[in-house]
């Protein structure tokens, strides 16, 4: 993984149990770019066999929150909780 020291100090842990459960794997973290991959495995599907909409929202919110951190500048409080909306159409 490419991590810019300007984006995240070495002691910063951007993962946690939920991010690991989702299977998000960061491949590049810089002040201008967040790149990650994830696999929509069967345990993340809803009963009809497609990926649960909440999983999509969770992955996007994770990437947005991680991406918002470096823009706050050195010494700023950690950022997170970037809002992302979704709509389901029948």
Tab-separated table of N, CA and C in Angstrom:
chain	number	residue	atom	x	y	z
A	1	UNK	N	0.843	-1.171	0.000
A	1	UNK	CA	0.000	0.000	0.000
A	1	UNK	C	0.890	1.237	0.000
A	2	UNK	N	0.508	2.203	-0.786
A	2	UNK	CA	1.191	3.485	-0.815
A	2	UNK	C	0.503	4.427	0.169
A	3	UNK	N	1.241	4.880	1.180
A	3	UNK	CA	0.696	5.812	2.165
A	3	UNK	C	1.602	7.021	2.228
A	4	UNK	N	1.040	8.175	1.970
A	4	UNK	CA	1.795	9.413	2.063
A	4	UNK	C	1.896	9.827	3.526
A	5	UNK	N	3.116	10.097	4.025
A	5	UNK	CA	3.236	10.556	5.417
A	5	UNK	C	2.550	11.896	5.632
A	6	UNK	N	2.329	12.652	4.539
A	6	UNK	CA	1.599	13.918	4.647
A	6	UNK	C	0.108	13.680	4.861
A	7	UNK	N	-0.353	12.496	4.469
A	7	UNK	CA	-1.769	12.181	4.604
A	7	UNK	C	-2.084	11.578	5.961
A	8	UNK	N	-1.274	10.630	6.394
A	8	UNK	CA	-1.551	9.918	7.633
A	8	UNK	C	-0.261	9.671	8.385
A	9	UNK	N	-0.175	10.140	9.632
A	9	UNK	CA	0.994	9.808	10.444
A	9	UNK	C	1.084	8.298	10.612
A	10	UNK	N	2.285	7.762	10.788
A	10	UNK	CA	2.468	6.312	10.885
A	10	UNK	C	1.618	5.634	11.963
A	11	UNK	N	1.306	6.343	13.042
A	11	UNK	CA	0.555	5.728	14.135
A	11	UNK	C	-0.960	5.698	13.890
A	12	UNK	N	-1.420	6.285	12.785
A	12	UNK	CA	-2.848	6.340	12.499
A	12	UNK	C	-3.365	4.975	12.057
A	13	UNK	N	-4.390	4.493	12.732
A	13	UNK	CA	-5.037	3.238	12.355
A	13	UNK	C	-6.372	3.576	11.706
A	14	UNK	N	-6.481	3.380	10.400
A	14	UNK	CA	-7.716	3.716	9.701
A	14	UNK	C	-8.638	2.520	9.531
A	15	UNK	N	-8.232	1.386	10.084
A	15	UNK	CA	-9.082	0.210	10.001
A	15	UNK	C	-9.687	-0.068	11.365
A	16	UNK	N	-10.590	-0.952	11.389
A	16	UNK	CA	-11.234	-1.384	12.617
A	16	UNK	C	-12.018	-2.639	12.286
A	17	UNK	N	-12.705	-3.186	13.276
A	17	UNK	CA	-13.416	-4.443	13.071
A	17	UNK	C	-14.457	-4.345	11.964
A	18	UNK	N	-15.178	-3.238	11.910
A	18	UNK	CA	-16.219	-3.108	10.889
A	18	UNK	C	-15.624	-2.990	9.490
A	19	UNK	N	-14.578	-2.187	9.341
A	19	UNK	CA	-13.917	-2.041	8.035
A	19	UNK	C	-13.327	-3.377	7.604
A	20	UNK	N	-12.753	-4.109	8.539
A	20	UNK	CA	-12.234	-5.445	8.208
A	20	UNK	C	-13.365	-6.392	7.816
A	21	UNK	N	-14.510	-6.304	8.509
A	21	UNK	CA	-15.658	-7.147	8.157
A	21	UNK	C	-16.146	-6.847	6.738
A	22	UNK	N	-16.169	-5.585	6.381
A	22	UNK	CA	-16.568	-5.213	5.018
A	22	UNK	C	-15.574	-5.747	3.990
A	23	UNK	N	-14.312	-5.894	4.400
A	23	UNK	CA	-13.283	-6.374	3.481
A	23	UNK	C	-12.611	-5.271	2.697
A	24	UNK	N	-12.707	-4.029	3.179
A	24	UNK	CA	-12.074	-2.897	2.498
A	24	UNK	C	-10.560	-3.009	2.660
A	25	UNK	N	-9.851	-2.956	1.557
A	25	UNK	CA	-8.390	-2.982	1.566
A	25	UNK	C	-7.875	-1.733	0.868
A	26	UNK	N	-7.235	-0.871	1.631
A	26	UNK	CA	-6.688	0.366	1.076
A	26	UNK	C	-5.408	0.059	0.305
A	27	UNK	N	-5.287	0.644	-0.887
A	27	UNK	CA	-4.093	0.433	-1.696
A	27	UNK	C	-3.298	1.714	-1.890
A	28	UNK	N	-3.948	2.863	-1.727
A	28	UNK	CA	-3.241	4.144	-1.854
A	28	UNK	C	-3.929	5.176	-0.976
A	29	UNK	N	-3.142	5.869	-0.153
A	29	UNK	CA	-3.649	6.930	0.715
A	29	UNK	C	-2.720	8.126	0.615
A	30	UNK	N	-3.197	9.164	-0.017
A	30	UNK	CA	-2.435	10.410	-0.118
A	30	UNK	C	-3.384	11.553	0.215
A	31	UNK	N	-2.881	12.779	0.374
A	31	UNK	CA	-3.786	13.896	0.660
A	31	UNK	C	-4.820	14.130	-0.440
A	32	UNK	N	-4.538	13.675	-1.655
A	32	UNK	CA	-5.437	13.926	-2.772
A	32	UNK	C	-6.173	12.700	-3.290
A	33	UNK	N	-5.888	11.541	-2.723
A	33	UNK	CA	-6.431	10.325	-3.327
A	33	UNK	C	-6.546	9.187	-2.311
A	34	UNK	N	-7.689	8.508	-2.345
A	34	UNK	CA	-7.899	7.299	-1.556
A	34	UNK	C	-8.320	6.212	-2.540
A	35	UNK	N	-7.562	5.122	-2.571
A	35	UNK	CA	-7.879	4.001	-3.454
A	35	UNK	C	-8.005	2.756	-2.592
A	36	UNK	N	-9.074	2.003	-2.826
A	36	UNK	CA	-9.295	0.784	-2.066
A	36	UNK	C	-10.028	-0.227	-2.937
A	37	UNK	N	-9.975	-1.469	-2.509
A	37	UNK	CA	-10.750	-2.524	-3.160
A	37	UNK	C	-11.569	-3.229	-2.087
A	38	UNK	N	-12.618	-3.895	-2.510
A	38	UNK	CA	-13.391	-4.738	-1.606
A	38	UNK	C	-14.145	-5.750	-2.445
A	39	UNK	N	-14.450	-6.881	-1.833
A	39	UNK	CA	-15.181	-7.940	-2.505
A	39	UNK	C	-16.551	-8.080	-1.861
A	40	UNK	N	-17.586	-8.029	-2.680
A	40	UNK	CA	-18.960	-8.165	-2.188
A	40	UNK	C	-19.275	-9.652	-2.014
A	41	UNK	N	-18.714	-10.221	-0.970
A	41	UNK	CA	-18.871	-11.659	-0.749
A	41	UNK	C	-20.288	-11.984	-0.249
A	42	UNK	N	-20.707	-13.248	-0.348
A	42	UNK	CA	-22.086	-13.643	-0.039
A	42	UNK	C	-22.602	-13.225	1.339
A	43	UNK	N	-21.748	-13.191	2.353
A	43	UNK	CA	-22.250	-12.801	3.682
A	43	UNK	C	-22.620	-11.323	3.767
A	44	UNK	N	-22.337	-10.553	2.724
A	44	UNK	CA	-22.729	-9.146	2.667
A	44	UNK	C	-23.963	-8.943	1.778
A	45	UNK	N	-24.568	-10.028	1.344
A	45	UNK	CA	-25.752	-9.946	0.482
A	45	UNK	C	-27.024	-9.901	1.316
A	46	UNK	N	-28.054	-9.323	0.747
A	46	UNK	CA	-29.369	-9.376	1.369
A	46	UNK	C	-30.061	-10.667	0.913
A	47	UNK	N	-31.223	-11.003	1.455
A	47	UNK	CA	-31.832	-12.306	1.166
A	47	UNK	C	-32.083	-12.610	-0.318
A	48	UNK	N	-32.114	-11.603	-1.161
A	48	UNK	CA	-32.375	-11.827	-2.584
A	48	UNK	C	-31.104	-12.072	-3.387
A	49	UNK	N	-29.969	-12.162	-2.696
A	49	UNK	CA	-28.719	-12.534	-3.357
A	49	UNK	C	-27.923	-11.393	-3.949
A	50	UNK	N	-28.304	-10.162	-3.661
A	50	UNK	CA	-27.522	-9.024	-4.146
A	50	UNK	C	-26.925	-8.298	-2.942
A	51	UNK	N	-25.918	-7.495	-3.192
A	51	UNK	CA	-25.251	-6.790	-2.094
A	51	UNK	C	-26.243	-5.869	-1.386
A	52	UNK	N	-26.242	-5.943	-0.085
A	52	UNK	CA	-27.109	-5.105	0.743
A	52	UNK	C	-26.756	-3.641	0.511
A	53	UNK	N	-27.771	-2.795	0.349
A	53	UNK	CA	-27.539	-1.370	0.107
A	53	UNK	C	-26.746	-0.701	1.216
A	54	UNK	N	-26.922	-1.168	2.443
A	54	UNK	CA	-26.167	-0.602	3.560
A	54	UNK	C	-24.684	-0.871	3.454
A	55	UNK	N	-24.328	-1.966	2.781
A	55	UNK	CA	-22.909	-2.267	2.570
A	55	UNK	C	-22.303	-1.246	1.624
A	56	UNK	N	-23.006	-0.952	0.531
A	56	UNK	CA	-22.512	0.069	-0.401
A	56	UNK	C	-22.310	1.398	0.324
A	57	UNK	N	-23.315	1.802	1.111
A	57	UNK	CA	-23.215	3.067	1.851
A	57	UNK	C	-22.059	3.045	2.834
A	58	UNK	N	-21.858	1.918	3.505
A	58	UNK	CA	-20.778	1.814	4.487
A	58	UNK	C	-19.404	1.906	3.849
A	59	UNK	N	-19.230	1.265	2.696
A	59	UNK	CA	-17.942	1.331	2.001
A	59	UNK	C	-17.680	2.755	1.532
A	60	UNK	N	-18.675	3.394	0.939
A	60	UNK	CA	-18.501	4.768	0.443
A	60	UNK	C	-18.222	5.725	1.598
A	61	UNK	N	-18.961	5.583	2.703
A	61	UNK	CA	-18.747	6.454	3.856
A	61	UNK	C	-17.361	6.258	4.434
A	62	UNK	N	-16.879	5.021	4.467
A	62	UNK	CA	-15.529	4.743	4.959
A	62	UNK	C	-14.489	5.454	4.109
A	63	UNK	N	-14.602	5.329	2.794
A	63	UNK	CA	-13.632	5.974	1.899
A	63	UNK	C	-13.699	7.491	2.020
A	64	UNK	N	-14.907	8.042	2.110
A	64	UNK	CA	-15.053	9.492	2.229
A	64	UNK	C	-14.486	10.005	3.548
A	65	UNK	N	-14.724	9.278	4.632
A	65	UNK	CA	-14.194	9.703	5.929
A	65	UNK	C	-12.673	9.657	5.953
A	66	UNK	N	-12.109	8.576	5.425
A	66	UNK	CA	-10.643	8.465	5.381
A	66	UNK	C	-10.080	9.569	4.493
A	67	UNK	N	-10.723	9.827	3.367
A	67	UNK	CA	-10.247	10.867	2.461
A	67	UNK	C	-10.359	12.268	3.030
A	68	UNK	N	-11.318	12.490	3.915
A	68	UNK	CA	-11.496	13.817	4.505
A	68	UNK	C	-10.480	14.149	5.575
A	69	UNK	N	-9.832	13.163	6.140
A	69	UNK	CA	-8.885	13.385	7.233
A	69	UNK	C	-7.691	14.245	6.878
A	70	UNK	N	-6.960	13.920	5.821
A	70	UNK	CA	-5.754	14.686	5.513
A	70	UNK	C	-6.009	16.152	5.199
A	71	UNK	N	-7.178	16.478	4.673
A	71	UNK	CA	-7.481	17.865	4.322
A	71	UNK	C	-7.621	18.775	5.516
A	72	UNK	N	-7.792	18.195	6.702
A	72	UNK	CA	-7.961	19.005	7.911
A	72	UNK	C	-6.663	19.670	8.342
A	73	UNK	N	-5.545	19.134	7.904
A	73	UNK	CA	-4.255	19.719	8.241
A	73	UNK	C	-3.641	19.123	9.489
A	74	UNK	N	-2.347	19.345	9.675
A	74	UNK	CA	-1.636	18.776	10.820
A	74	UNK	C	-2.203	19.288	12.138
A	75	UNK	N	-2.348	18.387	13.081
A	75	UNK	CA	-2.807	18.758	14.414
A	75	UNK	C	-4.301	18.961	14.538
A	76	UNK	N	-5.034	18.883	13.440
A	76	UNK	CA	-6.484	19.071	13.505
A	76	UNK	C	-7.132	17.816	14.084
A	77	UNK	N	-8.311	17.965	14.671
A	77	UNK	CA	-9.001	16.777	15.188
A	77	UNK	C	-9.286	15.789	14.053
A	78	UNK	N	-9.392	14.512	14.408
A	78	UNK	CA	-9.706	13.502	13.393
A	78	UNK	C	-11.075	13.791	12.800
A	79	UNK	N	-11.199	13.522	11.526
A	79	UNK	CA	-12.464	13.738	10.829
A	79	UNK	C	-13.122	12.399	10.554
A	80	UNK	N	-14.422	12.424	10.412
A	80	UNK	CA	-15.159	11.213	10.090
A	80	UNK	C	-16.634	11.523	10.002
A	81	UNK	N	-17.378	10.499	9.688
A	81	UNK	CA	-18.820	10.675	9.632
A	81	UNK	C	-19.289	11.480	8.450
A	82	UNK	N	-18.622	11.377	7.331
A	82	UNK	CA	-19.058	12.075	6.125
A	82	UNK	C	-20.410	11.506	5.723
A	83	UNK	N	-21.392	12.377	5.497
A	83	UNK	CA	-22.728	11.916	5.176
A	83	UNK	C	-22.801	11.483	3.728
A	84	UNK	N	-23.466	10.372	3.491
A	84	UNK	CA	-23.716	9.905	2.133
A	84	UNK	C	-25.146	9.388	2.080
A	85	UNK	N	-25.908	9.883	1.142
A	85	UNK	CA	-27.294	9.458	1.027
A	85	UNK	C	-27.466	8.430	-0.073
A	86	UNK	N	-28.512	7.653	0.054
A	86	UNK	CA	-28.846	6.696	-0.996
A	86	UNK	C	-30.350	6.606	-1.115
A	87	UNK	N	-30.787	6.244	-2.290
A	87	UNK	CA	-32.213	6.096	-2.558
A	87	UNK	C	-32.443	4.757	-3.218
A	88	UNK	N	-33.468	4.065	-2.766
A	88	UNK	CA	-33.826	2.793	-3.381
A	88	UNK	C	-35.093	2.996	-4.188
A	89	UNK	N	-35.065	2.572	-5.419
A	89	UNK	CA	-36.230	2.699	-6.294
A	89	UNK	C	-36.810	1.320	-6.559
A	90	UNK	N	-38.123	1.232	-6.551
A	90	UNK	CA	-38.779	-0.054	-6.843
A	90	UNK	C	-39.049	-0.185	-8.320
